[in-house]
Coordinates of C-alpha atoms in Angstrom, one line a residue:
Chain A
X63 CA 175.2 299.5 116.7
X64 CA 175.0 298.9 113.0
X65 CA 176.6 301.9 111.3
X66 CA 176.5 301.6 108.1
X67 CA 175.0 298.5 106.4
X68 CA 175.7 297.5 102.7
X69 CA 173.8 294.4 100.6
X70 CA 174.3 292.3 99.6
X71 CA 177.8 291.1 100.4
X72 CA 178.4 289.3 97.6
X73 CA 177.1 289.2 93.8
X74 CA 178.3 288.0 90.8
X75 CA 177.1 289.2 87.4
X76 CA 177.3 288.3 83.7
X77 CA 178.5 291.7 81.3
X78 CA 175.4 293.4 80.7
X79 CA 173.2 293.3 83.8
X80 CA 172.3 295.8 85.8
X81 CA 172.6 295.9 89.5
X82 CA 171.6 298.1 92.8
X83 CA 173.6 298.1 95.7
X84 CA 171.8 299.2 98.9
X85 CA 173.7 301.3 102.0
X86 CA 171.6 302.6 104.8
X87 CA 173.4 304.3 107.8
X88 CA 171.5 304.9 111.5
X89 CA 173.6 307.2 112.7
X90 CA 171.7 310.4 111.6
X91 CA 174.8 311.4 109.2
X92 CA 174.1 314.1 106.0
X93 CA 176.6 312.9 103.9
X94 CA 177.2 309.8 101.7
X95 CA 179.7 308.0 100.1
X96 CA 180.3 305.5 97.1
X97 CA 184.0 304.3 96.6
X98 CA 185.3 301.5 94.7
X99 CA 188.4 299.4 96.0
X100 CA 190.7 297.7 93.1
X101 CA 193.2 295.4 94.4
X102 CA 196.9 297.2 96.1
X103 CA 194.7 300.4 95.3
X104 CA 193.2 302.8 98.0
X105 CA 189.5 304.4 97.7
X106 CA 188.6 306.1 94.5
X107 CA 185.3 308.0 95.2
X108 CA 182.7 306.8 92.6
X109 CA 179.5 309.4 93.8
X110 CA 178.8 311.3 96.8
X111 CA 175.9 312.8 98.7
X112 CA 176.8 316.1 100.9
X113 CA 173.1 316.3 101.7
X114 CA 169.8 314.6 101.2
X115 CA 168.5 315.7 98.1
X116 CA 172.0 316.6 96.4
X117 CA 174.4 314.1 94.4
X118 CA 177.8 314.6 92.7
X119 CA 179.8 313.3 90.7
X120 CA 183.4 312.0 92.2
X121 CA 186.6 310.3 90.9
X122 CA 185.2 307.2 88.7
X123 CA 181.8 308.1 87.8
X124 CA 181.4 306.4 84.7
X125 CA 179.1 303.8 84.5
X126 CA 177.4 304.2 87.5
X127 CA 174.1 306.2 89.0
X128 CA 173.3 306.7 92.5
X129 CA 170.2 307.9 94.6
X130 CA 169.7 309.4 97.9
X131 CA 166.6 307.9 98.7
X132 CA 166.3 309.5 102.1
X133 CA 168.6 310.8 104.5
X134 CA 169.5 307.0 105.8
X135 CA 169.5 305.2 102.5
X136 CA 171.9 305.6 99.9
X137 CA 172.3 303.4 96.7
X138 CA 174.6 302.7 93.8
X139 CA 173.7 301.5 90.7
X140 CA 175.2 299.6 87.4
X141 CA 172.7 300.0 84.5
X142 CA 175.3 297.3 82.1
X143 CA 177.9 295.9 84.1
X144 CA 181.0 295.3 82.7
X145 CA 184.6 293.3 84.0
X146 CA 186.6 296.7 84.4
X147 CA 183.8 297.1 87.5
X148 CA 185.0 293.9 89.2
X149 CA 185.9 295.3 92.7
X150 CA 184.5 295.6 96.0
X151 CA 182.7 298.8 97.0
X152 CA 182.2 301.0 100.0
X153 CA 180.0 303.2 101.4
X154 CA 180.4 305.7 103.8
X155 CA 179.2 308.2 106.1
X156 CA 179.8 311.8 108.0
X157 CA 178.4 313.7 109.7
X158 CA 178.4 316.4 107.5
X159 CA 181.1 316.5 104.3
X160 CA 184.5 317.2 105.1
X161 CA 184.2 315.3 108.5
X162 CA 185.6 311.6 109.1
X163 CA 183.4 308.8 107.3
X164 CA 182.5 305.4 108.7
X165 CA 182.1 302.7 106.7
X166 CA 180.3 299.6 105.7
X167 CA 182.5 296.3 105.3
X168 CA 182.1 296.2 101.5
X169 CA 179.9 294.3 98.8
X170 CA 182.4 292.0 96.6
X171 CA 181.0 292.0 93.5
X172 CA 182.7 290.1 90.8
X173 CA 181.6 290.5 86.5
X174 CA 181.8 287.7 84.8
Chain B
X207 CA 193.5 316.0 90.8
X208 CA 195.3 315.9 94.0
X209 CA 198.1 313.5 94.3
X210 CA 198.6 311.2 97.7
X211 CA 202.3 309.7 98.0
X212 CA 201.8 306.3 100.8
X213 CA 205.0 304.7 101.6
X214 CA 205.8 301.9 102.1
X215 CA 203.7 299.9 100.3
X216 CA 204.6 297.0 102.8
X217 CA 206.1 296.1 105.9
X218 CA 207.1 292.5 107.5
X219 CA 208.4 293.2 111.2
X220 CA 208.8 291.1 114.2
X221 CA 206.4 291.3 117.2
X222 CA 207.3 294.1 119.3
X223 CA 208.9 296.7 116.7
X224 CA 208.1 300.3 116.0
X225 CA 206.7 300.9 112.8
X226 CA 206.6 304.2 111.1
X227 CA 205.0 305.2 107.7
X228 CA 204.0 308.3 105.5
X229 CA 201.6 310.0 103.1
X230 CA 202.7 313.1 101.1
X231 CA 200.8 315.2 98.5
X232 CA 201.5 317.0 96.0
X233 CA 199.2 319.8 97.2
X234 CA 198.1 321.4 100.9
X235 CA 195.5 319.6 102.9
X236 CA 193.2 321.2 105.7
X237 CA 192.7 317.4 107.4
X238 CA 194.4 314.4 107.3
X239 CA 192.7 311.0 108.4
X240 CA 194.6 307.7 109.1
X241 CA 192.0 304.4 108.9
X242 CA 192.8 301.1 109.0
X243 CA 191.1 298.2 107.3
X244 CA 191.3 294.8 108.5
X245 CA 190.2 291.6 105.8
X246 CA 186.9 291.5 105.2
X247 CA 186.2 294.6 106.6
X248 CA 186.0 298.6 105.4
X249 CA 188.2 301.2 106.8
X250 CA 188.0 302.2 110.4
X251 CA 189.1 305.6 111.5
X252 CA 192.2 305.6 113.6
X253 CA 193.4 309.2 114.1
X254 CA 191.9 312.6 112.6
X255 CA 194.5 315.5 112.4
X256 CA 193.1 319.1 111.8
X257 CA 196.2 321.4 112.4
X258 CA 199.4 321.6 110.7
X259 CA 202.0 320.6 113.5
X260 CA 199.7 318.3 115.6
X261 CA 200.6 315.4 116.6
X262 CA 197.8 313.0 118.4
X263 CA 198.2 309.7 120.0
X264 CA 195.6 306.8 120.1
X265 CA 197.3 304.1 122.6
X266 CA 200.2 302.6 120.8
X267 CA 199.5 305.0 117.4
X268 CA 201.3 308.3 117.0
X269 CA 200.7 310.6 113.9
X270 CA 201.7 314.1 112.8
X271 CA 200.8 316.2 110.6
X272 CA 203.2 317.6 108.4
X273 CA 204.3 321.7 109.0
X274 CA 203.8 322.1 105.4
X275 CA 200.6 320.6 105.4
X276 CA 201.4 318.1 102.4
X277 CA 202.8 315.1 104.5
X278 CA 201.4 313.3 107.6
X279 CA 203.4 310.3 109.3
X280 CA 201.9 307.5 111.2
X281 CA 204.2 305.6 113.9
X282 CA 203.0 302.4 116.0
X283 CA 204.9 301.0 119.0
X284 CA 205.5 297.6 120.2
X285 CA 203.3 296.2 117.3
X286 CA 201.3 293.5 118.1
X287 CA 199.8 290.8 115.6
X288 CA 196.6 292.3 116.0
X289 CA 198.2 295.1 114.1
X290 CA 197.8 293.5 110.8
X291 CA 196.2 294.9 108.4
X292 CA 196.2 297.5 105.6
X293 CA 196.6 301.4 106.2
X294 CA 195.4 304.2 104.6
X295 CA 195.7 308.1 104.8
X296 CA 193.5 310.5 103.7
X297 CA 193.4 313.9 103.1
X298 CA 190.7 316.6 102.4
X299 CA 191.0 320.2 101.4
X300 CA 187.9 322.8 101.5
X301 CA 188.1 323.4 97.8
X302 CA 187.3 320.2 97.1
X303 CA 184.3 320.2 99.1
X304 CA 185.8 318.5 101.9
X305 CA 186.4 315.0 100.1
X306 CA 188.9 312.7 100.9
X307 CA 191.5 311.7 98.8
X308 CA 193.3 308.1 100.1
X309 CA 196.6 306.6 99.5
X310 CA 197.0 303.4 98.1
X311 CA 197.7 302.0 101.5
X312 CA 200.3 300.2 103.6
X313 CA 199.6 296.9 104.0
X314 CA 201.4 295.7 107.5
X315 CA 202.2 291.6 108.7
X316 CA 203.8 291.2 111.9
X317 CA 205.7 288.2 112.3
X318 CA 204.7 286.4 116.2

């Protein structure tokens, strides 16, 4: 029973390179989810996927890209990482959009 | 954007109190979701409400959602220390394509 699985769990960077963080879910789910978690701060939605195929833009977009690579796999990506995206980030999943997500436990990354 | 009120933002209680908290908005919501995220770990769904009035139960956990569909409570008897951790609510509206909006989260210690 794996849910949703996010790598790596930790990463640090330097300002200026570029990550991808990988999310894959197995439980057959259209919809996908990238939030951001800042500390005594809940959820702000970074980019979502109602369907494969179809991305949007969420709360924080800035800064990041995303790609639905299939209907499992969902990733995140940060072309020049800076400090202000210190945080650790979620994804999610539901069955279809507008239905309760499940979520991964989180990659910590930290910017140095 | 639509506005999510949590309070409180904290709680210290003694093993075997009640707890209650609340989310309001500054806007309607179709749904509201209550998670709960324990360290280390992402959000896991506690209690989904769909109808304004309802009140569901989960074991110890009570919540309601609020008549005028901007408020939604969340009450938990006889804590236990295994209640520790932070929670969130959530709530989505159709015109905003069914995407959850989270407050910035209760964070609970019970005190053995």
């Amino acid at each position: 029973n794996a849910g949703v699985t996010q790598t790596p769990k930790f990463q640090v960077l330097k300002t200026g390179q570029s990550m991808t963080l990988q999310c894959a879910q197995d439980m057959n789910h259209n919809s996908m989810y990238w939030y951001r978690q800042d500390p005594g701060m809940g959820l702000r939605l970074i980019y979502y996927s109602a369907s494969e195929g179809t991305t949007d833009k969420g709360e924080v977009p800035n800064g990041y890209n995303v790609s639905r690579l299939n209907k499992r796999e969902f990733s995140l990506r940060l072309e020049s990482a800076a400090p202000s995206q210190t945080s650790v980030y979620f994804c999610a999943s539901s069955r279809v959009i507008g239905q309760p997500q499940h979520f991964g436990d989180g990659t910590r990354l930290s910017i140095l | 954007g639509q506005q999510l009120n949590q309070s409180p933002q904290s709680m210290f209680i003694q093993e075997g109190e009640d707890v209650s908290m609340n989310c309001t908005s500054s806007s309607i919501f179709n749904t509201w979701l209550w998670y709960k995220q324990d360290p280390g770990e992402g959000p896991v769904l506690l209690i989904a409400l769909y109808k304004a009035g309802e009140l569901t139960s989960n074991g110890r956990l009570t919540a309601q959602f609020g008549t005028t569909r901007k408020d939604s409570f969340l009450n938990i008897s006889a804590s236990i220390p295994s209640d520790v951790g932070i929670y969130f609510c959530a709530g989505q509206y159709f015109t905003n394509a069914g995407k959850s909006t989270f407050g910035d989260g209760t964070t609970l210690t019970v005190k053995p």
